[in-house]
Amino acid sequence: AQSPDHPYAEWIAAYDDPVFAADTETAIGYVTRAAARADATTRDRMRRAFEAAAVWEREFFGQTAAG
């Protein structure tokens, strides 16, 4: 997404923003603390939700590579 003409250039650039990085670290802290208090079933559901989200993001960005 080096080209400003890329359909998701602004969105991809957000990943390089220091504010985005700081907000991401904050969110990781929230989730880490929630997982520490959760039971095993809830932690498993959290893990599966994260894995699904990662797959969806990979597939989403994979669309632009093919077309």
PDB file of N, CA, C and O in Angstrom, residues 9-66:
ATOM      1  N   ALA A   9      -4.999   2.318   1.386  1.00  0.00           N
ATOM      2  CA  ALA A   9      -3.738   2.951   1.791  1.00  0.00           C
ATOM      3  C   ALA A   9      -3.851   3.646   3.143  1.00  0.00           C
ATOM      4  O   ALA A   9      -2.978   3.485   4.000  1.00  0.00           O
ATOM      5  N   GLU A  10      -4.916   4.385   3.357  1.00  0.00           N
ATOM      6  CA  GLU A  10      -5.065   5.123   4.619  1.00  0.00           C
ATOM      7  C   GLU A  10      -5.213   4.153   5.796  1.00  0.00           C
ATOM      8  O   GLU A  10      -4.624   4.353   6.859  1.00  0.00           O
ATOM      9  N   TRP A  11      -5.983   3.099   5.587  1.00  0.00           N
ATOM     10  CA  TRP A  11      -6.192   2.108   6.644  1.00  0.00           C
ATOM     11  C   TRP A  11      -4.884   1.405   6.980  1.00  0.00           C
ATOM     12  O   TRP A  11      -4.515   1.257   8.144  1.00  0.00           O
ATOM     13  N   ILE A  12      -4.148   0.984   5.963  1.00  0.00           N
ATOM     14  CA  ILE A  12      -2.880   0.285   6.186  1.00  0.00           C
ATOM     15  C   ILE A  12      -1.866   1.217   6.854  1.00  0.00           C
ATOM     16  O   ILE A  12      -1.125   0.798   7.743  1.00  0.00           O
ATOM     17  N   ALA A  13      -1.866   2.472   6.464  1.00  0.00           N
ATOM     18  CA  ALA A  13      -0.942   3.435   7.067  1.00  0.00           C
ATOM     19  C   ALA A  13      -1.215   3.595   8.558  1.00  0.00           C
ATOM     20  O   ALA A  13      -0.287   3.873   9.335  1.00  0.00           O
ATOM     21  N   ALA A  14      -2.452   3.402   8.977  1.00  0.00           N
ATOM     22  CA  ALA A  14      -2.791   3.524  10.399  1.00  0.00           C
ATOM     23  C   ALA A  14      -1.980   2.552  11.244  1.00  0.00           C
ATOM     24  O   ALA A  14      -1.644   2.847  12.393  1.00  0.00           O
ATOM     25  N   TYR A  15      -1.648   1.392  10.686  1.00  0.00           N
ATOM     26  CA  TYR A  15      -0.875   0.404  11.434  1.00  0.00           C
ATOM     27  C   TYR A  15       0.522   0.921  11.786  1.00  0.00           C
ATOM     28  O   TYR A  15       1.160   0.407  12.696  1.00  0.00           O
ATOM     29  N   ASP A  16       1.007   1.927  11.075  1.00  0.00           N
ATOM     30  CA  ASP A  16       2.340   2.483  11.312  1.00  0.00           C
ATOM     31  C   ASP A  16       2.292   3.715  12.214  1.00  0.00           C
ATOM     32  O   ASP A  16       3.322   4.282  12.542  1.00  0.00           O
ATOM     33  N   ASP A  17       1.102   4.118  12.627  1.00  0.00           N
ATOM     34  CA  ASP A  17       0.922   5.312  13.448  1.00  0.00           C
ATOM     35  C   ASP A  17       1.272   4.997  14.904  1.00  0.00           C
ATOM     36  O   ASP A  17       0.765   4.020  15.465  1.00  0.00           O
ATOM     37  N   PRO A  18       2.130   5.795  15.532  1.00  0.00           N
ATOM     38  CA  PRO A  18       2.487   5.545  16.936  1.00  0.00           C
ATOM     39  C   PRO A  18       1.270   5.550  17.875  1.00  0.00           C
ATOM     40  O   PRO A  18       1.247   4.814  18.864  1.00  0.00           O
ATOM     41  N   VAL A  19       0.276   6.360  17.592  1.00  0.00           N
ATOM     42  CA  VAL A  19      -0.932   6.379  18.421  1.00  0.00           C
ATOM     43  C   VAL A  19      -1.663   5.046  18.296  1.00  0.00           C
ATOM     44  O   VAL A  19      -2.142   4.497  19.289  1.00  0.00           O
ATOM     45  N   PHE A  20      -1.733   4.529  17.086  1.00  0.00           N
ATOM     46  CA  PHE A  20      -2.358   3.216  16.875  1.00  0.00           C
ATOM     47  C   PHE A  20      -1.592   2.151  17.662  1.00  0.00           C
ATOM     48  O   PHE A  20      -2.202   1.298  18.314  1.00  0.00           O
ATOM     49  N   ALA A  21      -0.275   2.209  17.619  1.00  0.00           N
ATOM     50  CA  ALA A  21       0.545   1.232  18.351  1.00  0.00           C
ATOM     51  C   ALA A  21       0.285   1.328  19.851  1.00  0.00           C
ATOM     52  O   ALA A  21       0.140   0.303  20.533  1.00  0.00           O
ATOM     53  N   ALA A  22       0.202   2.535  20.378  1.00  0.00           N
ATOM     54  CA  ALA A  22      -0.057   2.718  21.805  1.00  0.00           C
ATOM     55  C   ALA A  22      -1.451   2.209  22.167  1.00  0.00           C
ATOM     56  O   ALA A  22      -1.627   1.536  23.200  1.00  0.00           O
ATOM     57  N   ASP A  23      -2.437   2.516  21.334  1.00  0.00           N
ATOM     58  CA  ASP A  23      -3.794   2.028  21.589  1.00  0.00           C
ATOM     59  C   ASP A  23      -3.862   0.508  21.523  1.00  0.00           C
ATOM     60  O   ASP A  23      -4.585  -0.123  22.297  1.00  0.00           O
ATOM     61  N   THR A  24      -3.092  -0.066  20.620  1.00  0.00           N
ATOM     62  CA  THR A  24      -3.040  -1.524  20.512  1.00  0.00           C
ATOM     63  C   THR A  24      -2.466  -2.131  21.790  1.00  0.00           C
ATOM     64  O   THR A  24      -2.996  -3.114  22.317  1.00  0.00           O
ATOM     65  N   GLU A  25      -1.403  -1.542  22.309  1.00  0.00           N
ATOM     66  CA  GLU A  25      -0.812  -2.031  23.562  1.00  0.00           C
ATOM     67  C   GLU A  25      -1.812  -1.923  24.715  1.00  0.00           C
ATOM     68  O   GLU A  25      -1.895  -2.818  25.563  1.00  0.00           O
ATOM     69  N   THR A  26      -2.586  -0.854  24.739  1.00  0.00           N
ATOM     70  CA  THR A  26      -3.615  -0.699  25.772  1.00  0.00           C
ATOM     71  C   THR A  26      -4.649  -1.810  25.651  1.00  0.00           C
ATOM     72  O   THR A  26      -5.022  -2.439  26.654  1.00  0.00           O
ATOM     73  N   ALA A  27      -5.110  -2.067  24.432  1.00  0.00           N
ATOM     74  CA  ALA A  27      -6.100  -3.126  24.214  1.00  0.00           C
ATOM     75  C   ALA A  27      -5.543  -4.493  24.601  1.00  0.00           C
ATOM     76  O   ALA A  27      -6.250  -5.312  25.207  1.00  0.00           O
ATOM     77  N   ILE A  28      -4.286  -4.734  24.273  1.00  0.00           N
ATOM     78  CA  ILE A  28      -3.654  -6.006  24.660  1.00  0.00           C
ATOM     79  C   ILE A  28      -3.654  -6.149  26.180  1.00  0.00           C
ATOM     80  O   ILE A  28      -3.933  -7.230  26.714  1.00  0.00           O
ATOM     81  N   GLY A  29      -3.393  -5.063  26.875  1.00  0.00           N
ATOM     82  CA  GLY A  29      -3.421  -5.094  28.339  1.00  0.00           C
ATOM     83  C   GLY A  29      -4.801  -5.445  28.874  1.00  0.00           C
ATOM     84  O   GLY A  29      -4.932  -6.261  29.798  1.00  0.00           O
ATOM     85  N   TYR A  30      -5.836  -4.858  28.286  1.00  0.00           N
ATOM     86  CA  TYR A  30      -7.208  -5.169  28.715  1.00  0.00           C
ATOM     87  C   TYR A  30      -7.502  -6.657  28.537  1.00  0.00           C
ATOM     88  O   TYR A  30      -8.040  -7.314  29.416  1.00  0.00           O
ATOM     89  N   VAL A  31      -7.153  -7.154  27.366  1.00  0.00           N
ATOM     90  CA  VAL A  31      -7.450  -8.556  27.058  1.00  0.00           C
ATOM     91  C   VAL A  31      -6.615  -9.494  27.933  1.00  0.00           C
ATOM     92  O   VAL A  31      -7.119 -10.513  28.427  1.00  0.00           O
ATOM     93  N   THR A  32      -5.363  -9.141  28.153  1.00  0.00           N
ATOM     94  CA  THR A  32      -4.503  -9.965  28.998  1.00  0.00           C
ATOM     95  C   THR A  32      -5.055 -10.052  30.416  1.00  0.00           C
ATOM     96  O   THR A  32      -5.118 -11.144  31.007  1.00  0.00           O
ATOM     97  N   ARG A  33      -5.487  -8.912  30.949  1.00  0.00           N
ATOM     98  CA  ARG A  33      -6.056  -8.916  32.302  1.00  0.00           C
ATOM     99  C   ARG A  33      -7.376  -9.691  32.344  1.00  0.00           C
ATOM    100  O   ARG A  33      -7.635 -10.438  33.292  1.00  0.00           O
ATOM    101  N   ALA A  34      -8.200  -9.537  31.320  1.00  0.00           N
ATOM    102  CA  ALA A  34      -9.459 -10.285  31.280  1.00  0.00           C
ATOM    103  C   ALA A  34      -9.192 -11.782  31.199  1.00  0.00           C
ATOM    104  O   ALA A  34      -9.855 -12.578  31.875  1.00  0.00           O
ATOM    105  N   ALA A  35      -8.218 -12.168  30.406  1.00  0.00           N
ATOM    106  CA  ALA A  35      -7.891 -13.593  30.274  1.00  0.00           C
ATOM    107  C   ALA A  35      -7.357 -14.155  31.584  1.00  0.00           C
ATOM    108  O   ALA A  35      -7.653 -15.298  31.933  1.00  0.00           O
ATOM    109  N   ALA A  36      -6.606 -13.358  32.321  1.00  0.00           N
ATOM    110  CA  ALA A  36      -6.058 -13.821  33.593  1.00  0.00           C
ATOM    111  C   ALA A  36      -7.161 -14.118  34.609  1.00  0.00           C
ATOM    112  O   ALA A  36      -7.013 -15.000  35.451  1.00  0.00           O
ATOM    113  N   ARG A  37      -8.277 -13.390  34.501  1.00  0.00           N
ATOM    114  CA  ARG A  37      -9.393 -13.597  35.430  1.00  0.00           C
ATOM    115  C   ARG A  37     -10.394 -14.630  34.927  1.00  0.00           C
ATOM    116  O   ARG A  37     -11.258 -15.075  35.690  1.00  0.00           O
ATOM    117  N   ALA A  38     -10.294 -14.999  33.674  1.00  0.00           N
ATOM    118  CA  ALA A  38     -11.294 -15.873  33.048  1.00  0.00           C
ATOM    119  C   ALA A  38     -11.027 -17.342  33.354  1.00  0.00           C
ATOM    120  O   ALA A  38      -9.899 -17.736  33.639  1.00  0.00           O
ATOM    121  N   ASP A  39     -12.086 -18.126  33.231  1.00  0.00           N
ATOM    122  CA  ASP A  39     -11.910 -19.571  33.374  1.00  0.00           C
ATOM    123  C   ASP A  39     -11.388 -20.156  32.058  1.00  0.00           C
ATOM    124  O   ASP A  39     -11.297 -19.458  31.041  1.00  0.00           O
ATOM    125  N   ALA A  40     -11.045 -21.419  32.076  1.00  0.00           N
ATOM    126  CA  ALA A  40     -10.436 -22.069  30.907  1.00  0.00           C
ATOM    127  C   ALA A  40     -11.360 -22.039  29.691  1.00  0.00           C
ATOM    128  O   ALA A  40     -10.900 -21.828  28.561  1.00  0.00           O
ATOM    129  N   THR A  41     -12.643 -22.215  29.905  1.00  0.00           N
ATOM    130  CA  THR A  41     -13.595 -22.202  28.782  1.00  0.00           C
ATOM    131  C   THR A  41     -13.631 -20.832  28.121  1.00  0.00           C
ATOM    132  O   THR A  41     -13.608 -20.716  26.891  1.00  0.00           O
ATOM    133  N   THR A  42     -13.653 -19.799  28.928  1.00  0.00           N
ATOM    134  CA  THR A  42     -13.672 -18.439  28.385  1.00  0.00           C
ATOM    135  C   THR A  42     -12.370 -18.126  27.667  1.00  0.00           C
ATOM    136  O   THR A  42     -12.385 -17.536  26.577  1.00  0.00           O
ATOM    137  N   ARG A  43     -11.235 -18.521  28.254  1.00  0.00           N
ATOM    138  CA  ARG A  43      -9.948 -18.291  27.578  1.00  0.00           C
ATOM    139  C   ARG A  43      -9.901 -19.015  26.237  1.00  0.00           C
ATOM    140  O   ARG A  43      -9.382 -18.479  25.253  1.00  0.00           O
ATOM    141  N   ASP A  44     -10.460 -20.208  26.162  1.00  0.00           N
ATOM    142  CA  ASP A  44     -10.498 -20.932  24.895  1.00  0.00           C
ATOM    143  C   ASP A  44     -11.359 -20.186  23.883  1.00  0.00           C
ATOM    144  O   ASP A  44     -10.981 -20.064  22.709  1.00  0.00           O
ATOM    145  N   ARG A  45     -12.481 -19.667  24.321  1.00  0.00           N
ATOM    146  CA  ARG A  45     -13.342 -18.885  23.416  1.00  0.00           C
ATOM    147  C   ARG A  45     -12.619 -17.620  22.956  1.00  0.00           C
ATOM    148  O   ARG A  45     -12.734 -17.218  21.795  1.00  0.00           O
ATOM    149  N   MET A  46     -11.885 -16.984  23.850  1.00  0.00           N
ATOM    150  CA  MET A  46     -11.114 -15.793  23.494  1.00  0.00           C
ATOM    151  C   MET A  46     -10.072 -16.135  22.430  1.00  0.00           C
ATOM    152  O   MET A  46      -9.891 -15.393  21.459  1.00  0.00           O
ATOM    153  N   ARG A  47      -9.371 -17.253  22.640  1.00  0.00           N
ATOM    154  CA  ARG A  47      -8.341 -17.678  21.681  1.00  0.00           C
ATOM    155  C   ARG A  47      -8.960 -17.943  20.318  1.00  0.00           C
ATOM    156  O   ARG A  47      -8.442 -17.505  19.287  1.00  0.00           O
ATOM    157  N   ARG A  48     -10.090 -18.656  20.310  1.00  0.00           N
ATOM    158  CA  ARG A  48     -10.739 -18.971  19.027  1.00  0.00           C
ATOM    159  C   ARG A  48     -11.227 -17.704  18.326  1.00  0.00           C
ATOM    160  O   ARG A  48     -11.130 -17.591  17.105  1.00  0.00           O
ATOM    161  N   ALA A  49     -11.723 -16.746  19.088  1.00  0.00           N
ATOM    162  CA  ALA A  49     -12.160 -15.474  18.492  1.00  0.00           C
ATOM    163  C   ALA A  49     -10.973 -14.733  17.879  1.00  0.00           C
ATOM    164  O   ALA A  49     -11.070 -14.186  16.772  1.00  0.00           O
ATOM    165  N   PHE A  50      -9.842 -14.727  18.580  1.00  0.00           N
ATOM    166  CA  PHE A  50      -8.649 -14.076  18.044  1.00  0.00           C
ATOM    167  C   PHE A  50      -8.184 -14.760  16.760  1.00  0.00           C
ATOM    168  O   PHE A  50      -7.867 -14.097  15.763  1.00  0.00           O
ATOM    169  N   GLU A  51      -8.147 -16.087  16.787  1.00  0.00           N
ATOM    170  CA  GLU A  51      -7.713 -16.822  15.596  1.00  0.00           C
ATOM    171  C   GLU A  51      -8.636 -16.546  14.410  1.00  0.00           C
ATOM    172  O   GLU A  51      -8.167 -16.357  13.280  1.00  0.00           O
ATOM    173  N   ALA A  52      -9.939 -16.514  14.646  1.00  0.00           N
ATOM    174  CA  ALA A  52     -10.882 -16.229  13.562  1.00  0.00           C
ATOM    175  C   ALA A  52     -10.657 -14.823  13.016  1.00  0.00           C
ATOM    176  O   ALA A  52     -10.635 -14.611  11.800  1.00  0.00           O
ATOM    177  N   ALA A  53     -10.464 -13.851  13.906  1.00  0.00           N
ATOM    178  CA  ALA A  53     -10.232 -12.476  13.461  1.00  0.00           C
ATOM    179  C   ALA A  53      -8.954 -12.369  12.635  1.00  0.00           C
ATOM    180  O   ALA A  53      -8.912 -11.648  11.624  1.00  0.00           O
ATOM    181  N   ALA A  54      -7.908 -13.084  13.045  1.00  0.00           N
ATOM    182  CA  ALA A  54      -6.653 -13.054  12.286  1.00  0.00           C
ATOM    183  C   ALA A  54      -6.834 -13.650  10.900  1.00  0.00           C
ATOM    184  O   ALA A  54      -6.312 -13.114   9.909  1.00  0.00           O
ATOM    185  N   VAL A  55      -7.586 -14.726  10.805  1.00  0.00           N
ATOM    186  CA  VAL A  55      -7.853 -15.330   9.498  1.00  0.00           C
ATOM    187  C   VAL A  55      -8.649 -14.359   8.623  1.00  0.00           C
ATOM    188  O   VAL A  55      -8.332 -14.169   7.449  1.00  0.00           O
ATOM    189  N   TRP A  56      -9.671 -13.744   9.193  1.00  0.00           N
ATOM    190  CA  TRP A  56     -10.485 -12.805   8.403  1.00  0.00           C
ATOM    191  C   TRP A  56      -9.638 -11.637   7.902  1.00  0.00           C
ATOM    192  O   TRP A  56      -9.782 -11.202   6.762  1.00  0.00           O
ATOM    193  N   GLU A  57      -8.748 -11.128   8.759  1.00  0.00           N
ATOM    194  CA  GLU A  57      -7.907 -10.009   8.326  1.00  0.00           C
ATOM    195  C   GLU A  57      -6.953 -10.455   7.218  1.00  0.00           C
ATOM    196  O   GLU A  57      -6.784  -9.760   6.215  1.00  0.00           O
ATOM    197  N   ARG A  58      -6.344 -11.618   7.377  1.00  0.00           N
ATOM    198  CA  ARG A  58      -5.446 -12.140   6.339  1.00  0.00           C
ATOM    199  C   ARG A  58      -6.206 -12.300   5.016  1.00  0.00           C
ATOM    200  O   ARG A  58      -5.720 -11.899   3.955  1.00  0.00           O
ATOM    201  N   GLU A  59      -7.394 -12.867   5.087  1.00  0.00           N
ATOM    202  CA  GLU A  59      -8.178 -13.074   3.869  1.00  0.00           C
ATOM    203  C   GLU A  59      -8.602 -11.759   3.243  1.00  0.00           C
ATOM    204  O   GLU A  59      -8.588 -11.608   2.027  1.00  0.00           O
ATOM    205  N   PHE A  60      -8.961 -10.794   4.081  1.00  0.00           N
ATOM    206  CA  PHE A  60      -9.361  -9.485   3.577  1.00  0.00           C
ATOM    207  C   PHE A  60      -8.216  -8.844   2.783  1.00  0.00           C
ATOM    208  O   PHE A  60      -8.393  -8.428   1.648  1.00  0.00           O
ATOM    209  N   PHE A  61      -7.046  -8.786   3.395  1.00  0.00           N
ATOM    210  CA  PHE A  61      -5.912  -8.165   2.719  1.00  0.00           C
ATOM    211  C   PHE A  61      -5.408  -9.024   1.574  1.00  0.00           C
ATOM    212  O   PHE A  61      -4.829  -8.508   0.617  1.00  0.00           O
ATOM    213  N   GLY A  62      -5.622 -10.311   1.616  1.00  0.00           N
ATOM    214  CA  GLY A  62      -5.241 -11.195   0.523  1.00  0.00           C
ATOM    215  C   GLY A  62      -6.028 -10.920  -0.750  1.00  0.00           C
ATOM    216  O   GLY A  62      -5.546 -11.171  -1.852  1.00  0.00           O
ATOM    217  N   GLN A  63      -7.225 -10.382  -0.592  1.00  0.00           N
ATOM    218  CA  GLN A  63      -8.048 -10.056  -1.759  1.00  0.00           C
ATOM    219  C   GLN A  63      -7.363  -9.026  -2.645  1.00  0.00           C
ATOM    220  O   GLN A  63      -7.435  -9.108  -3.862  1.00  0.00           O
ATOM    221  N   THR A  64      -6.714  -8.052  -2.034  1.00  0.00           N
ATOM    222  CA  THR A  64      -6.112  -6.974  -2.819  1.00  0.00           C
ATOM    223  C   THR A  64      -4.867  -7.477  -3.562  1.00  0.00           C
ATOM    224  O   THR A  64      -4.535  -6.952  -4.612  1.00  0.00           O
ATOM    225  N   ALA A  65      -4.201  -8.480  -3.020  1.00  0.00           N
ATOM    226  CA  ALA A  65      -3.008  -9.012  -3.700  1.00  0.00           C
ATOM    227  C   ALA A  65      -3.394  -9.735  -4.993  1.00  0.00           C
ATOM    228  O   ALA A  65      -2.640  -9.737  -5.958  1.00  0.00           O
ATOM    229  N   ALA A  66      -4.572 -10.331  -5.010  1.00  0.00           N
ATOM    230  CA  ALA A  66      -4.994 -11.095  -6.186  1.00  0.00           C
ATOM    231  C   ALA A  66      -5.618 -10.207  -7.252  1.00  0.00           C
ATOM    232  O   ALA A  66      -5.673 -10.591  -8.409  1.00  0.00           O
TER     233      ALA A  66
END
